[in-house]
Amino acid sequence: MADLEVYKNLSPEKVERCMSVMQSGTQMIKLKRGTKGLVRLFYLDEHRTRLRWRPSRKSERAKILIDSIYKVTEGRQSEIFHRQAEGGFDPSCCFTIYHGNHMESLDLVTSNPEEARTWITGLKYLMAGISDEDSLAKRQRTHNQWVKQTFEEADKNGDGLLNIEEIHQLMHKLNVNLPRRKVRQMFQEADTDENQGTLTFEEFCVFYRMMSLRRDLYLLLLSHSDKKDHLTVEELAQFLKVEQKMNNVTTDYCLDIIKKFEVSEENKAKNVLGIEGFTNFMRSPACDVFNPLHHEVYQDMDQPLCNYYIASSHNTYLTGDQLLSQSKVDMYARVLQEGCRCVEVDCWDGPDGEPVVHHGYTLTSKILFRDVVETINKHAFVKNEFPVILSIENHCSIQQQRKIAQYLKGIFQDRLDLSSVDTGEGKQLPSPQSLKGKILVKGKKLPYHLGDDAEEGEVSDEDSADEIEDDCKFKLQCNNGTTEHQVESFIRKKLESLLKESQIRDKEDPDSFTVRALLKATHEGLNAHLKQNPDVKESGKKSHGRSLITNFGKHKQKTSKSRSKSYSTDDEEDAQQNPGQLYRLGRRRKTMKLCRELSDLVVYTNSVAAQDIVDDGTTGNVLSFSETRAHQVVQQKSEQFMIYNQKQLTRIYPSAYRIDSSNFNPLPYWNAGCQLVALNYQSEGRMMQLNRAKFKTNGNCGYVLKPQQMCKGTFNPFSGDPLPANPKKQLILKVISGQQLPKPPDSMFGDRGEIIDPFVEVEIIGLPVDCCKDQTRVVDDNGFNPVWEETLTFTVHMPEIALVRFLVWDHDPIGRDFVGQRTVTFSSLVPGYRHVYLEGLTEASIFVHITINEIYGKWSPLILNPSYTILHFLGATKNRQLQGLKGLFNKNPRHTSSESSSHYVRKRSIGDRILRRTASAPAKGRKKSKMGFQEVVEIKDSVLEATREQDGILRRTTRSLQARPVSMPVDKTLLGALSLSASETTKDPDGKDNSLVQI
């Protein structure tokens, strides 16, 4: 961050003064919504990694990681400060810390300006140091912090020492299942000072290294060092070339590795790499599963915009759900710095002639349009200079539209000037390279027939993309003794309760409840609440006026009769009598007025309705679809859709029924070449993890080049062999071991729970023919260093768009618990021995060996992926005859929902998750589970047996997971076991396959 640069050069004296004050602690007032404020002692921990406070009911959770702080602002700038009365607090004593994924604010008031200045300076200094780290330094810092934190949490009495009982408790917490005799032996070897029977932190570090010594890496070192306990420079170079498939390996590079990672000074002097140095190197970013070269932009950035996937955000301003959450300008700063390049701004008329941004017809808060534009201008090009697309949803009057245009031109200035942009040959869109540093306004444009002298005109309003559906709009009548605040309070509690309920599910089932069910429950609950509330009831026969929400939760009626409704005089009079209503009159307007000033700012990104498309060879149109309608087009006319996306841009946004801000599966739309697949960035989960993985490659610049086959020509993405002339990729993945796998985050007993029984699942996500998954056996009672030594094989037809997802599960007698995941683009995988660090977990990783081969010739999908069933031939490869470009986006196709797909759709029931362990040999060569193309809404079922699917397919879970004995740390007996090859594999299987039965 540019504003942090100055803090990197603070004098050592000033830094130490700030750190000393912060670590000693300062009494401050902590402001909270709806309260007067709480006096708390805030302090920086001794490692300078956490901000803590006391007293607090949260106890250990009362902390903020310095890593999680997004920014620190001075003065009364936050929303909570704005709600305080003027003059209540001296602005020079106020500051706000924004942190976490949802930009939570911690609003603090000191007793004097000097204290506030000290804290602001100290926090920004710490943030500046973190922002300047390279990946290796960050890995080392987080590891050291984790070891120190682990020691402190194990030190129950706080004396700075660990006794043997505290060590045993720590072993259980770390999922280590070792004999107590072995633990005591290592404890005694590490306990070298005069104070026998306890370990200092330095001694604990020795103990931890002994405990962490890995058999798999030790055997790997021995196999490449002629059975010595170290690698010479020549042996290290050979290992890097042969096993790690590295090019241009020089002696200097090998010496640099020894210098960086070897811990023994004696080994450094001899220029050799011992086991600890080798372990450090193998666990470093240099041996991560993700190609380090892909941290920088490496793709061709000179092709037209339509040839790229573009990272896109939906309703960017929201911090939570679509009905009640807060709108914050800081969300724009956050998503832009995460790599998002298309942000959305919903503009509505505001008071005093100032346009505001919020989600219309809801109770979300409002922010000023001017503040949004200023934030975007400040943060758009901090991380990279590739263009930002501003998706304007315009609901404003002509007067406030002119204000919008004025702010855009005044704040963005030259960034809006596209006159010098080179568009290359013919009628094609400019490239990201030619648009560096530019901001594109996506919005409506006045039709050409009006002429340049027309100051305003009518434009289509049919594609008002993100206007909330009728079912979800509030019709609030704040009378009969009920205030809008009471209504909002009840709805908020009900919504929060339902959302919490929805989270009690398999982490990999993003749609295990329906939003319509949530709407219905809210509607019924509110009505019941109003009937029971004496403050709301009226006397006499006036009960008909008590309905606060008349449409909330009703299923959408799509009959021609309801569609043809128009405005009535009664409706207009009702609106005039109740100006405070959030009320919608009749159907959405077909047209709207647009001013010339705003129209002229739209150049290459003209928002068009489907029926307005004319195949005249022009470019610069952006077509917006909801996920439901886009799904229909993808299912029926995928090849024509792909051709359309070779010239124009398409934006896909979530259904308006996703009031919880959940996300849809972006893969089907990426597979059809759609560039702008807009997701709710504030909602963490599987879909955002896929999106992050997709755009992390190519330097996380927000632009990823589509496969050449999608840019020219066409193919059927549903075909069993979509690209028969192209070679396929074979991924051979040996899952060797795991390291420091924690207990599941939702574990009922937390750290006191049982030691986990982990297994690894690997999933390929891409074209339907490529979608499949396979898994290892279960290792009993060992999350610290489980060993699987199991090989999984996959074949991928289009690796350019495929994602590889690594998941770790804890086996449970009645199911499985999610431990962690990491998703990587197939094209970013690196061959050789690699560590797969689980996202969001400091130390947890999987150790794998990756081999990628090319397969030539025409192969049957049944041979490449044995689980590819006849259902895919019957359903997924049908080609429909398509007529006319307008027909491509017909509003009323035969299928009306994403649930009614013509091809095989795989849905998982709870029965599918029941994993039974047997005593048989490990199952090798099992068939992979074939996944469907669209991940559909699933309501959790309590039935634990085979479940009949909606499309008539019965899925039976018959495959079992086999147990494997726990692995042990390496010790001196290893040298006597060299006859065991590091690549030794287990016996052939006798496990059973999953079967799909057509009913």
Tab-separated table of C-alpha atoms in Angstrom, residues 685-841:
chain	number	residue	atom	x	y	z
A	685	GLY	CA	-17.065	-20.847	0.643
A	686	ARG	CA	-16.417	-23.344	-2.119
A	687	MET	CA	-17.388	-21.043	-4.991
A	688	MET	CA	-15.192	-18.164	-3.904
A	689	GLN	CA	-12.352	-20.644	-3.379
A	690	LEU	CA	-12.742	-21.769	-6.998
A	691	ASN	CA	-12.830	-18.134	-8.113
A	692	ARG	CA	-9.683	-17.280	-6.130
A	693	ALA	CA	-7.869	-20.275	-7.597
A	694	LYS	CA	-8.950	-19.330	-11.124
A	695	PHE	CA	-7.540	-15.827	-10.892
A	696	LYS	CA	-4.517	-16.434	-8.675
A	697	THR	CA	-2.635	-17.551	-11.767
A	698	ASN	CA	-1.270	-14.853	-14.086
A	699	GLY	CA	-0.118	-12.697	-11.197
A	700	ASN	CA	-3.599	-12.356	-9.683
A	701	CYS	CA	-4.093	-9.436	-12.070
A	702	GLY	CA	-7.797	-10.177	-12.590
A	703	TYR	CA	-7.398	-11.240	-16.239
A	704	VAL	CA	-6.870	-14.862	-17.292
A	705	LEU	CA	-6.586	-15.790	-20.965
A	706	LYS	CA	-9.268	-18.138	-22.221
A	707	PRO	CA	-8.166	-21.311	-24.058
A	708	GLN	CA	-7.456	-20.745	-27.743
A	709	GLN	CA	-10.237	-23.202	-28.650
A	710	MET	CA	-12.767	-20.845	-27.005
A	711	CYS	CA	-11.448	-17.771	-28.813
A	712	LYS	CA	-11.626	-19.273	-32.305
A	713	GLY	CA	-13.887	-22.023	-33.527
A	714	THR	CA	-16.211	-23.892	-31.226
A	715	PHE	CA	-16.789	-27.200	-29.484
A	716	ASN	CA	-19.498	-28.826	-27.393
A	717	PRO	CA	-18.490	-28.581	-23.721
A	718	PHE	CA	-20.896	-31.428	-22.882
A	719	SER	CA	-19.316	-33.853	-25.331
A	720	GLY	CA	-17.655	-37.048	-24.162
A	721	ASP	CA	-14.620	-36.092	-26.261
A	722	PRO	CA	-14.912	-32.330	-26.844
A	723	LEU	CA	-11.484	-31.892	-28.498
A	724	PRO	CA	-10.629	-35.195	-30.218
A	725	ALA	CA	-7.736	-33.691	-32.213
A	726	ASN	CA	-5.974	-32.325	-29.129
A	727	PRO	CA	-3.720	-34.304	-26.750
A	728	LYS	CA	-5.076	-34.949	-23.300
A	729	LYS	CA	-3.223	-34.589	-20.022
A	730	GLN	CA	-2.788	-37.423	-17.572
A	731	LEU	CA	-2.263	-36.400	-13.948
A	732	ILE	CA	-0.579	-39.027	-11.780
A	733	LEU	CA	-0.803	-37.817	-8.205
A	734	LYS	CA	0.896	-39.721	-5.418
A	735	VAL	CA	-0.479	-38.598	-2.054
A	736	ILE	CA	2.401	-39.368	0.301
A	737	SER	CA	1.722	-37.820	3.696
A	738	GLY	CA	0.129	-35.039	5.707
A	739	GLN	CA	1.593	-32.595	8.194
A	740	GLN	CA	0.007	-30.989	11.253
A	741	LEU	CA	-3.587	-31.426	10.161
A	742	PRO	CA	-5.786	-29.789	12.809
A	743	LYS	CA	-9.084	-30.923	14.201
A	744	PRO	CA	-12.103	-29.827	12.131
A	745	PRO	CA	-12.995	-26.156	12.658
A	746	ASP	CA	-16.526	-27.090	13.762
A	747	SER	CA	-15.389	-29.857	16.099
A	748	MET	CA	-17.856	-30.182	18.981
A	749	PHE	CA	-15.159	-30.527	21.648
A	750	GLY	CA	-12.541	-28.299	20.023
A	751	ASP	CA	-8.959	-29.185	20.934
A	752	ARG	CA	-10.207	-31.671	23.540
A	753	GLY	CA	-11.865	-33.798	20.878
A	754	GLU	CA	-10.570	-37.090	19.572
A	755	ILE	CA	-7.449	-37.247	17.422
A	756	ILE	CA	-8.575	-37.119	13.814
A	757	ASP	CA	-8.662	-39.964	11.289
A	758	PRO	CA	-7.737	-38.092	8.091
A	759	PHE	CA	-8.078	-38.974	4.440
A	760	VAL	CA	-7.471	-36.927	1.298
A	761	GLU	CA	-9.921	-36.349	-1.529
A	762	VAL	CA	-8.734	-34.954	-4.866
A	763	GLU	CA	-11.266	-33.427	-7.217
A	764	ILE	CA	-10.895	-32.330	-10.845
A	765	ILE	CA	-13.236	-29.476	-11.799
A	766	GLY	CA	-13.562	-28.365	-15.419
A	767	LEU	CA	-15.493	-29.607	-18.446
A	768	PRO	CA	-18.207	-32.127	-17.486
A	769	VAL	CA	-16.172	-34.985	-18.982
A	770	ASP	CA	-13.245	-34.047	-16.724
A	771	CYS	CA	-15.201	-33.627	-13.473
A	772	CYS	CA	-14.410	-36.481	-11.105
A	773	LYS	CA	-12.885	-37.188	-7.718
A	774	ASP	CA	-10.985	-39.910	-5.917
A	775	GLN	CA	-9.703	-40.401	-2.394
A	776	THR	CA	-7.140	-42.148	-0.264
A	777	ARG	CA	-7.684	-44.605	2.562
A	778	VAL	CA	-8.151	-43.422	6.143
A	779	VAL	CA	-5.228	-43.205	8.587
A	780	ASP	CA	-6.371	-43.824	12.158
A	781	ASP	CA	-5.592	-41.484	15.049
A	782	ASN	CA	-2.938	-39.307	13.454
A	783	GLY	CA	-3.326	-35.768	12.198
A	784	PHE	CA	0.275	-34.776	12.884
A	785	ASN	CA	2.116	-36.928	10.339
A	786	PRO	CA	-0.239	-39.415	8.623
A	787	VAL	CA	1.201	-41.434	5.712
A	788	TRP	CA	-0.937	-42.630	2.794
A	789	GLU	CA	1.534	-43.483	-0.006
A	790	GLU	CA	-1.336	-43.836	-2.460
A	791	THR	CA	-1.483	-42.963	-6.171
A	792	LEU	CA	-4.514	-41.365	-7.873
A	793	THR	CA	-4.734	-40.974	-11.655
A	794	PHE	CA	-6.867	-38.545	-13.685
A	795	THR	CA	-7.235	-37.710	-17.370
A	796	VAL	CA	-8.079	-34.136	-18.384
A	797	HIS	CA	-9.340	-33.144	-21.836
A	798	MET	CA	-9.018	-29.378	-21.408
A	799	PRO	CA	-6.386	-28.657	-18.746
A	800	GLU	CA	-6.383	-24.913	-19.545
A	801	ILE	CA	-9.653	-24.422	-17.627
A	802	ALA	CA	-9.427	-27.314	-15.138
A	803	LEU	CA	-9.000	-26.814	-11.391
A	804	VAL	CA	-7.486	-29.374	-9.023
A	805	ARG	CA	-8.979	-29.342	-5.546
A	806	PHE	CA	-7.274	-31.020	-2.595
A	807	LEU	CA	-9.514	-31.678	0.410
A	808	VAL	CA	-8.716	-33.184	3.790
A	809	TRP	CA	-11.515	-34.843	5.742
A	810	ASP	CA	-11.744	-36.342	9.201
A	811	HIS	CA	-13.469	-39.715	8.980
A	812	ASP	CA	-16.280	-40.167	11.449
A	813	PRO	CA	-18.495	-43.199	12.108
A	814	ILE	CA	-21.546	-41.226	10.953
A	815	GLY	CA	-19.991	-39.206	8.144
A	816	ARG	CA	-17.015	-36.935	7.674
A	817	ASP	CA	-15.871	-33.521	8.889
A	818	PHE	CA	-14.169	-30.919	6.729
A	819	VAL	CA	-10.604	-30.087	7.811
A	820	GLY	CA	-9.239	-27.911	4.995
A	821	GLN	CA	-8.743	-27.417	1.273
A	822	ARG	CA	-6.499	-25.963	-1.395
A	823	THR	CA	-7.549	-25.374	-4.992
A	824	VAL	CA	-5.037	-24.793	-7.805
A	825	THR	CA	-5.427	-24.342	-11.553
A	826	PHE	CA	-4.207	-27.411	-13.450
A	827	SER	CA	-1.896	-25.235	-15.554
A	828	SER	CA	-0.160	-23.959	-12.378
A	829	LEU	CA	0.723	-27.409	-10.997
A	830	VAL	CA	4.446	-28.073	-10.789
A	831	PRO	CA	5.831	-31.613	-11.313
A	832	GLY	CA	7.896	-33.342	-8.654
A	833	TYR	CA	7.695	-33.568	-4.881
A	834	ARG	CA	5.477	-30.729	-3.670
A	835	HIS	CA	3.728	-29.508	-0.549
A	836	VAL	CA	0.084	-28.489	-0.782
A	837	TYR	CA	-0.526	-25.985	2.020
A	838	LEU	CA	-4.179	-25.865	3.059
A	839	GLU	CA	-5.760	-22.450	2.632
A	840	GLY	CA	-6.074	-20.421	5.826
A	841	LEU	CA	-4.149	-22.930	8.000
